[in-house]
PDB file of C-alpha atoms in Angstrom:
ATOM      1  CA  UNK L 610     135.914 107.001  93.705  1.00  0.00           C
ATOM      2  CA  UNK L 611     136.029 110.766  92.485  1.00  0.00           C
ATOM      3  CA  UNK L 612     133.117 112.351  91.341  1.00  0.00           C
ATOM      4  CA  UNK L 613     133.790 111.438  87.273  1.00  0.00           C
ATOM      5  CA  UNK L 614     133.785 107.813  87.864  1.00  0.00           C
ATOM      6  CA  UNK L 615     130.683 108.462  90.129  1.00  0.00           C
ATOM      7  CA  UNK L 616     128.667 109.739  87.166  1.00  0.00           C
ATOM      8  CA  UNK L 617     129.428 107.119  85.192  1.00  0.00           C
ATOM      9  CA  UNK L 618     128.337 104.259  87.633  1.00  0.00           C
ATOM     10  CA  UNK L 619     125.291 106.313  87.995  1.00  0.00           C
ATOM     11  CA  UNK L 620     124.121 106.290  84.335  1.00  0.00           C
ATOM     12  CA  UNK L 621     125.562 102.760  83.649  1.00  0.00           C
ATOM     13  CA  UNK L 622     123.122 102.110  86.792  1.00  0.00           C
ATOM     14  CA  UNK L 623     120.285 104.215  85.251  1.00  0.00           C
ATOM     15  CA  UNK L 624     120.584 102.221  81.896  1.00  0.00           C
ATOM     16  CA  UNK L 625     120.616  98.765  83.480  1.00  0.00           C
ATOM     17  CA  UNK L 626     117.170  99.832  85.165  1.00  0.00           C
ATOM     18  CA  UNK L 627     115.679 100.939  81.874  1.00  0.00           C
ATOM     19  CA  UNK L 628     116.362  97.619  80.030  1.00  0.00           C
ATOM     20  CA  UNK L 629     115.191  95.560  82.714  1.00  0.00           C
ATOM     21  CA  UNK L 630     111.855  98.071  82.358  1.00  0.00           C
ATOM     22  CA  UNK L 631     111.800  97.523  78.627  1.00  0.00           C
ATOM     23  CA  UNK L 632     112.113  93.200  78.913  1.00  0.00           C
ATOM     24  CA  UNK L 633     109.557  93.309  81.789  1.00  0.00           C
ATOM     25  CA  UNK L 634     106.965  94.219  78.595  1.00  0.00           C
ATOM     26  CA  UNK L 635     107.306  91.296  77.091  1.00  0.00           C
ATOM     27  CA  UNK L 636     106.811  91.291  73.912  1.00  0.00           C
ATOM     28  CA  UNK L 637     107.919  87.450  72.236  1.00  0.00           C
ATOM     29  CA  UNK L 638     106.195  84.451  71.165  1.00  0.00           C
ATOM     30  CA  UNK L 639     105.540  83.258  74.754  1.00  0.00           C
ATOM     31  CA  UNK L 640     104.153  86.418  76.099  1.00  0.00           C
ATOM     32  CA  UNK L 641     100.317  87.775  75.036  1.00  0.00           C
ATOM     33  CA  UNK L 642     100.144  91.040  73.554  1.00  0.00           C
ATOM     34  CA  UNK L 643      97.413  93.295  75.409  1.00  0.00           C
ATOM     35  CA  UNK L 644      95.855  95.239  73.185  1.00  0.00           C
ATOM     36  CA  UNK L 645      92.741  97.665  73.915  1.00  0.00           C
ATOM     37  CA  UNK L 646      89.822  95.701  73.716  1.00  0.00           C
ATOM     38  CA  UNK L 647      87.631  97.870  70.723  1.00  0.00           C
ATOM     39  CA  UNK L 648      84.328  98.735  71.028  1.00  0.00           C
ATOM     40  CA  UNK L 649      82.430 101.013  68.270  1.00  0.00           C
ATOM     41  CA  UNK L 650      83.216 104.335  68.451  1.00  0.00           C
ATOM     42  CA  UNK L 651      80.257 105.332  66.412  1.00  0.00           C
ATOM     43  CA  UNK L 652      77.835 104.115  64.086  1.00  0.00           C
ATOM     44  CA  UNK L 653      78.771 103.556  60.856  1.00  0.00           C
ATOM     45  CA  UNK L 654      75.874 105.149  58.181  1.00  0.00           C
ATOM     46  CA  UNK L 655      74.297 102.289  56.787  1.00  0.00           C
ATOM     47  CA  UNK L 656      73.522 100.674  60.537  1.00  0.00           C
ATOM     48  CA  UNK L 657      71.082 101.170  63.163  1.00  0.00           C
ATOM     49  CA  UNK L 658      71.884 103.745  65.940  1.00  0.00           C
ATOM     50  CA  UNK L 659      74.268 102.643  68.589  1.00  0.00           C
ATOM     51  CA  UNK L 660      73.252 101.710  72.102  1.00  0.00           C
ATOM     52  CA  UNK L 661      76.509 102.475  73.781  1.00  0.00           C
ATOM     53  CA  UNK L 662      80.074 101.630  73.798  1.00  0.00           C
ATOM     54  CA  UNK L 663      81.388  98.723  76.071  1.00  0.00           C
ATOM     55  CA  UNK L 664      81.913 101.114  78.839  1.00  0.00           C
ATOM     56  CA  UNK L 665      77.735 101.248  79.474  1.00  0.00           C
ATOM     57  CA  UNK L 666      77.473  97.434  80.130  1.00  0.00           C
ATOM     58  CA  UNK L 667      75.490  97.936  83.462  1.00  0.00           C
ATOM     59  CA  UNK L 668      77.844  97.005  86.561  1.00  0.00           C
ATOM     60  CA  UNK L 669      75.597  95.385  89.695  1.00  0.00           C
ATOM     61  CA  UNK L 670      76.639  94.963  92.768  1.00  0.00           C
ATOM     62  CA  UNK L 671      74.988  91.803  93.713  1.00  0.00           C
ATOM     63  CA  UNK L 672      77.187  88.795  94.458  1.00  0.00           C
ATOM     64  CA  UNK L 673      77.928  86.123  91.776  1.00  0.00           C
ATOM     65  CA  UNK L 674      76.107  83.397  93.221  1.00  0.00           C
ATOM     66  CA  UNK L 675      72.692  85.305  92.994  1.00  0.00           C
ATOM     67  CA  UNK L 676      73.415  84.975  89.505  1.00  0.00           C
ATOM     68  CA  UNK L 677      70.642  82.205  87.994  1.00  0.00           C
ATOM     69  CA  UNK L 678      71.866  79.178  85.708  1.00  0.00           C
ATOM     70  CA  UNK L 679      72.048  79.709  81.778  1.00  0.00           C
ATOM     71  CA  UNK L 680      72.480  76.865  79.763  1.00  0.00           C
ATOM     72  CA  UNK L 681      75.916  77.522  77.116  1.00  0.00           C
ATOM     73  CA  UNK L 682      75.157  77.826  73.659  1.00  0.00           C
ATOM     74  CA  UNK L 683      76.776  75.741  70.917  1.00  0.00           C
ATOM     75  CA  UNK L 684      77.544  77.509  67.673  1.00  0.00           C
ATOM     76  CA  UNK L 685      75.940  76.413  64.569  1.00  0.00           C
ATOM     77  CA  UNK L 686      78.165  74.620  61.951  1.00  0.00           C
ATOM     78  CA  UNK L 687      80.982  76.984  60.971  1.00  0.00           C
ATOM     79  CA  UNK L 688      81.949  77.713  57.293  1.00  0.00           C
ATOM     80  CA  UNK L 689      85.258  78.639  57.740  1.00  0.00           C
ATOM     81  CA  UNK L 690      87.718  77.607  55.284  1.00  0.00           C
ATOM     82  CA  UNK L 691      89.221  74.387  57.067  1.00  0.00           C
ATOM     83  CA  UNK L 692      92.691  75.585  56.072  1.00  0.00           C
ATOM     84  CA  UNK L 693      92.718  78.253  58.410  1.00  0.00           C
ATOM     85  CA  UNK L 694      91.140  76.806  61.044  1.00  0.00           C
ATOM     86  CA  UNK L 695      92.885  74.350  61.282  1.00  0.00           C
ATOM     87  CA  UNK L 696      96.331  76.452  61.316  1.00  0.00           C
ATOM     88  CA  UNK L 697      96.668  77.286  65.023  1.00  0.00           C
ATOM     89  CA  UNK L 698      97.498  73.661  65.617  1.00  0.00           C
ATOM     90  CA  UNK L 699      94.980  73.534  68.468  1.00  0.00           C
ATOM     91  CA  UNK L 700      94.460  70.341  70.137  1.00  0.00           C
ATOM     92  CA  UNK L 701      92.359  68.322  72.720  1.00  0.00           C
ATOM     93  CA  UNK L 702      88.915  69.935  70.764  1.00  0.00           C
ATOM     94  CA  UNK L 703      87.294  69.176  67.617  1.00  0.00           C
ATOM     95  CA  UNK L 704      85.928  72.423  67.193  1.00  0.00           C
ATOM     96  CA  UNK L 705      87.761  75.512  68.903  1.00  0.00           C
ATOM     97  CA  UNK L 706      84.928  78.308  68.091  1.00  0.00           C
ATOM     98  CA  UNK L 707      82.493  75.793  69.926  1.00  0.00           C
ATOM     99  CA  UNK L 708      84.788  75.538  72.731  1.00  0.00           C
ATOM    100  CA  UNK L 709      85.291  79.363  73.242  1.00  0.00           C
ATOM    101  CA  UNK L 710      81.836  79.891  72.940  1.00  0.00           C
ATOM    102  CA  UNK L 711      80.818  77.472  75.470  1.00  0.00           C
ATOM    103  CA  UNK L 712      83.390  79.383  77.959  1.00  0.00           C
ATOM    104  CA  UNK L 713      82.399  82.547  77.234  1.00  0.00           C
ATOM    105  CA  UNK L 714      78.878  81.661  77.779  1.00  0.00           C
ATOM    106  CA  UNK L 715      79.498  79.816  81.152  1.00  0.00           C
ATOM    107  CA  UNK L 716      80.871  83.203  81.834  1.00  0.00           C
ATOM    108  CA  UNK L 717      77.955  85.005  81.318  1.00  0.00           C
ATOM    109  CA  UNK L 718      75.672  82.436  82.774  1.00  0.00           C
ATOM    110  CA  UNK L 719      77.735  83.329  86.267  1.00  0.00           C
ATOM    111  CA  UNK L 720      78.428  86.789  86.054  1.00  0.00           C
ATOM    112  CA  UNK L 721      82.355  87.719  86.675  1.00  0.00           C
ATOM    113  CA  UNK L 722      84.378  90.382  87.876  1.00  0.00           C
ATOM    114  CA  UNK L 723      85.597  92.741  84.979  1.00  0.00           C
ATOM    115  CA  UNK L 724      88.689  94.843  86.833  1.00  0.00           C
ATOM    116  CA  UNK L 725      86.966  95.791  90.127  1.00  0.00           C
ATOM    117  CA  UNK L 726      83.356  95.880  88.871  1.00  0.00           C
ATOM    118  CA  UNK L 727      81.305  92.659  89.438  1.00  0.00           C
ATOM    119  CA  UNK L 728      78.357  92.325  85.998  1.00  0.00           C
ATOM    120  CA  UNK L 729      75.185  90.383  86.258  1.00  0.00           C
ATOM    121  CA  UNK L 730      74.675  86.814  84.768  1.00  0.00           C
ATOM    122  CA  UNK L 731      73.907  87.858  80.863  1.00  0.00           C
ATOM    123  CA  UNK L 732      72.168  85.689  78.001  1.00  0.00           C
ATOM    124  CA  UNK L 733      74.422  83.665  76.256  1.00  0.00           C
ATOM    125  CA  UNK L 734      75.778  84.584  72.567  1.00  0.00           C
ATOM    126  CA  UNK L 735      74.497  82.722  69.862  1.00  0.00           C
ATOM    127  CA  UNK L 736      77.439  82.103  66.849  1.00  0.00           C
ATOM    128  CA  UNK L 737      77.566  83.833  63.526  1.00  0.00           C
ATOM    129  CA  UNK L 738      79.274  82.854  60.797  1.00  0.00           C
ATOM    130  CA  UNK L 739      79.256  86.584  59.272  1.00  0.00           C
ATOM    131  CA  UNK L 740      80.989  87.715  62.713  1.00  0.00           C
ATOM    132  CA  UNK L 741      83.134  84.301  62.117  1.00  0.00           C
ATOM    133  CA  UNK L 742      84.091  85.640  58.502  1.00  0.00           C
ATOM    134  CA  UNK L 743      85.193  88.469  59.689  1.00  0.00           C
ATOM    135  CA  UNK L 744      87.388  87.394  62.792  1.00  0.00           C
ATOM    136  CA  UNK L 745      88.867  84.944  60.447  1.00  0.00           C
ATOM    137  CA  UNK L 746      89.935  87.181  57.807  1.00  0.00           C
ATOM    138  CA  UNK L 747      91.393  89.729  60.356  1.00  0.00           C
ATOM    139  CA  UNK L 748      93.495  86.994  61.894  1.00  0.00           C
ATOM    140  CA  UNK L 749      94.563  85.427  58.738  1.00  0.00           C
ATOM    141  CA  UNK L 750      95.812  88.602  57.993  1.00  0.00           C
ATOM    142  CA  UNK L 751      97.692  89.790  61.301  1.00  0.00           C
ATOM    143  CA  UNK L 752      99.461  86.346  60.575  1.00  0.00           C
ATOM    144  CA  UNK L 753      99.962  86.233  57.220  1.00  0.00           C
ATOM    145  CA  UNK L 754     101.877  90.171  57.219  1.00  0.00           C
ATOM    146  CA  UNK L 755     103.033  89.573  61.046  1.00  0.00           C
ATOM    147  CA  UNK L 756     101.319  93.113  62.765  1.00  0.00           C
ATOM    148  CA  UNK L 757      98.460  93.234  65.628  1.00  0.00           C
ATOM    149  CA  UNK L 758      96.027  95.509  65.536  1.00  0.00           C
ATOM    150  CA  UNK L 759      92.259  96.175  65.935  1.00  0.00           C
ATOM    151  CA  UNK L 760      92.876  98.502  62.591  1.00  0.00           C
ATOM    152  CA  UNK L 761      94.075  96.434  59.666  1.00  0.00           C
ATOM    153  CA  UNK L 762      97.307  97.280  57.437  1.00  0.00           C
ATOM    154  CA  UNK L 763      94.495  98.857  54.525  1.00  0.00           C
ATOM    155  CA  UNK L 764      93.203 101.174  57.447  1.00  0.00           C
ATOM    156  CA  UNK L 765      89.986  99.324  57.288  1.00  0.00           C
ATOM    157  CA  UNK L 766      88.402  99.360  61.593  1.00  0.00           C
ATOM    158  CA  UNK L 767      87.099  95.939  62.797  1.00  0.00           C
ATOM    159  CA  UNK L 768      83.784  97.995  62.267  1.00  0.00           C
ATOM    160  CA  UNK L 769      84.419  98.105  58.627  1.00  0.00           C
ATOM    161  CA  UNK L 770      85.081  95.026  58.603  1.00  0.00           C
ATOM    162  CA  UNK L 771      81.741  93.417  60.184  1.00  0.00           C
ATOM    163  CA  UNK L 772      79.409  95.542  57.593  1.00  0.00           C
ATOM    164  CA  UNK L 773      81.928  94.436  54.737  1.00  0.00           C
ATOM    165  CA  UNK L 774      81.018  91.092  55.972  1.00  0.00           C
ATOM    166  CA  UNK L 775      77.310  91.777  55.932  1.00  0.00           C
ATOM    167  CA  UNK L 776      76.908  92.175  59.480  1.00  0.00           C
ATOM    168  CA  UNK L 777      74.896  95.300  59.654  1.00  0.00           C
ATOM    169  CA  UNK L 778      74.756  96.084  63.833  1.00  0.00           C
ATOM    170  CA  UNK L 779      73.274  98.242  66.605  1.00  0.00           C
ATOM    171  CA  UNK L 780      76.423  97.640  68.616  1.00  0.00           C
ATOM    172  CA  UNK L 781      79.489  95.603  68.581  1.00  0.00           C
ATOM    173  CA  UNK L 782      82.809  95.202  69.941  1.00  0.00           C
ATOM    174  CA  UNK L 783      85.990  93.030  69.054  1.00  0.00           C
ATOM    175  CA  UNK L 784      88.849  91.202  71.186  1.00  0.00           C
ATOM    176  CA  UNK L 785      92.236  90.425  69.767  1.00  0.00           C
ATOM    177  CA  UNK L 786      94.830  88.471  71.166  1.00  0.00           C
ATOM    178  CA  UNK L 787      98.469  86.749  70.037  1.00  0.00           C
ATOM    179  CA  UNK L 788     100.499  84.171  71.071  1.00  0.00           C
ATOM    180  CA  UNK L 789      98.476  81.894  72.783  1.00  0.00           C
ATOM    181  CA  UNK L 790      98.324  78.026  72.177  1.00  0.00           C
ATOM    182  CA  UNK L 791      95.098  77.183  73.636  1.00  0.00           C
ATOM    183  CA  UNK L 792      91.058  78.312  74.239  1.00  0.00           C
ATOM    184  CA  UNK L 793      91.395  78.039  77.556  1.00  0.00           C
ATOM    185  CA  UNK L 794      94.511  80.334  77.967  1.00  0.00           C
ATOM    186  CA  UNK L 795      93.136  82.868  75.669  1.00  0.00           C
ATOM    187  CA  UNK L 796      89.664  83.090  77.310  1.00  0.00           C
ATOM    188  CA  UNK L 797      91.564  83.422  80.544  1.00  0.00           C
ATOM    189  CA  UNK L 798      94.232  86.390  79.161  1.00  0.00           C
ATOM    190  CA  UNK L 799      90.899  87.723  77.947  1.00  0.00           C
ATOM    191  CA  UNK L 800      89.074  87.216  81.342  1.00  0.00           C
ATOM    192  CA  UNK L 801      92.254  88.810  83.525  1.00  0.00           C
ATOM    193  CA  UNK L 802      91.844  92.305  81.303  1.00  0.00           C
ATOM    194  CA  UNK L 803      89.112  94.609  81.805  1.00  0.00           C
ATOM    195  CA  UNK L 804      88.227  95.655  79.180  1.00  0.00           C
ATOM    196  CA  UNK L 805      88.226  92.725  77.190  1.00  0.00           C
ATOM    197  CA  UNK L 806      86.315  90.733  80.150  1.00  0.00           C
ATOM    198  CA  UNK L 807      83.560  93.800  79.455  1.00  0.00           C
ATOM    199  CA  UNK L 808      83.407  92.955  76.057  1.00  0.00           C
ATOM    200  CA  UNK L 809      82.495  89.392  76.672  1.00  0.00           C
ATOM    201  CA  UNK L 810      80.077  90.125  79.675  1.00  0.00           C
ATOM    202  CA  UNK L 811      78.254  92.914  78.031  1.00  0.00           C
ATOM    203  CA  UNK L 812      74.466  91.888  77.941  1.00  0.00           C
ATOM    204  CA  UNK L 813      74.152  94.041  74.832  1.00  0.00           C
ATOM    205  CA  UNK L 814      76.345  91.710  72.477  1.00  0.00           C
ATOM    206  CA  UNK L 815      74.025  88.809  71.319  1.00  0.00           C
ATOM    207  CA  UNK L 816      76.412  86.947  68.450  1.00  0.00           C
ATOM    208  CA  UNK L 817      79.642  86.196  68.253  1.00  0.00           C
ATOM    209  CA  UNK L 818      82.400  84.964  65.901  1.00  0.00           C
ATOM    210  CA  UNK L 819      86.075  83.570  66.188  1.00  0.00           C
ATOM    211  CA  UNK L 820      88.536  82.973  64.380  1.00  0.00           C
ATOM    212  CA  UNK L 821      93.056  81.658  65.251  1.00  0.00           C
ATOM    213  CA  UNK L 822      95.170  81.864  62.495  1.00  0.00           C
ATOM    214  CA  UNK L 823      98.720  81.242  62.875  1.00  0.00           C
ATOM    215  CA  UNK L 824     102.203  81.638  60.694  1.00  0.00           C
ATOM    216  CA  UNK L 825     105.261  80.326  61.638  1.00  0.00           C
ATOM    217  CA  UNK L 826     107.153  83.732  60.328  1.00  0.00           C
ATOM    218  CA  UNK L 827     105.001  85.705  62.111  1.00  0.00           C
ATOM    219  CA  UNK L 828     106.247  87.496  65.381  1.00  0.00           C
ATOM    220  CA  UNK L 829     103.270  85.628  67.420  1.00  0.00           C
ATOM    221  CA  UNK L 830     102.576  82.477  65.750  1.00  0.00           C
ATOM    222  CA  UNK L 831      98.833  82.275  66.580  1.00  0.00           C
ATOM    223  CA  UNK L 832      96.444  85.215  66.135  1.00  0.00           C
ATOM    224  CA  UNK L 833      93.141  85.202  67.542  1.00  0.00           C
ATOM    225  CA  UNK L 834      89.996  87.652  66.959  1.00  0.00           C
ATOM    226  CA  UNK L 835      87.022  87.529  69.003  1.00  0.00           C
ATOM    227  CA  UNK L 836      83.866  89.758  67.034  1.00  0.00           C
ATOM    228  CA  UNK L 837      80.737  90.368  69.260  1.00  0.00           C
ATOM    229  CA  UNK L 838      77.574  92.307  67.757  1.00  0.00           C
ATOM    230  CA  UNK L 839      73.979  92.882  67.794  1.00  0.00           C
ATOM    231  CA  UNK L 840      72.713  93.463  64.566  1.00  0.00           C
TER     232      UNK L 840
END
């Protein structure tokens, strides 16, 4: 081989190697986006003075089984409009939002291991519907004009969106996910990524609200938004 046909195996080579780097991203239907779980960057002027960002939830190093027994909440009625609710196609539950709030508070009643950092047992979240009206209308509309993003097409932050809602909080902090077909595997996708697990073990949060909306010409299908607060 002389050295011209050399070259050209080596950036043929050098190509192959980038698209297999590019597919290992993933990136379809199948595959969960990870996005960066958001906390609040800064108080917004009509609430209460922050406590922290996510990053301040207070890591322990005491093992898990220390941790003492907390009974999982069940979220009040939810107000949702059944419509889209109903359009993730979830089944085996009556009520998803109950089902991710019971997980997420078994979670918390046991402490869990965010990244490398083990955090305490925390109180479980009690549901809101204004955090619930927000997560649903940010996931109807990451379905309905097929994006994902914490920051919606109108430039409006999840922040915004809580007080637009009429949740006024001291802190808060929102997950986001896409793609997934069931509580469980979201909570998990949620669970495996630090910074979303932080979200959901912080012992500042108090409330939650959820929300899946889906669209069958959207890149995803199902788009799910996890809101957490303290007002």
């Amino acid at each position: 081989m002389n050295d011209q046909e050399s070259r050209r195996a080596k950036r043929a080579s050098l190509v192959l190697c980038l698209c297999c780097a590019v597919a290992a991203c993933g990136g379809g239907a199948v595959d969960t986006p990870v996005d960066g779980a958001a906390p609040v960057s800064a108080p917004l002027a009509n609430a209460a003075a922050m406590s922290a960002p996510l990053a301040s939830a207070s890591p322990v190093s005491a093992p898990l089984a220390s941790a003492p027994p907390v009974q999982a909440a069940v979220p009040a009625p939810v107000t949702a409009n059944p419509a889209i609710v109903a359009s993730c196609e979830l089944s085996g539950t009556s009520s998803f939002q109950a089902e991710v709030v019971q997980r997420v508070n078994a979670l918390r009643a046991a402490g869990a291991v965010c990244g490398t950092t083990i955090y305490a047992a925390a109180p479980p979240l009690n549901w809101n519907n204004l955090l619930q009206q927000a997560a649903t209308g940010h996931s109807s509309d990451m379905a309905k004009n097929n994006y994902f993003s914490h920051d919606s097409l109108d430039g409006k932050t999840f922040a915004q969106r809580l007080t637009d809602a009429g949740y006024y909080y001291s802190a808060a902090g929102e997950n986001i996910a896409a793609g997934d077909s069931s509580v469980e595997q979201v909570v998990n996708h949620w669970l495996n990524s630090p910074g979303h697990c932080v979200n959901m073990l912080n012992p500042t949060y108090s409330d939650i609200g959820v929300a899946c909306a889906s669209s069958n010409n959207a890149s995803y299908g199902s788009y799910w938004t996890m809101d957490l607060g303290r007002s």
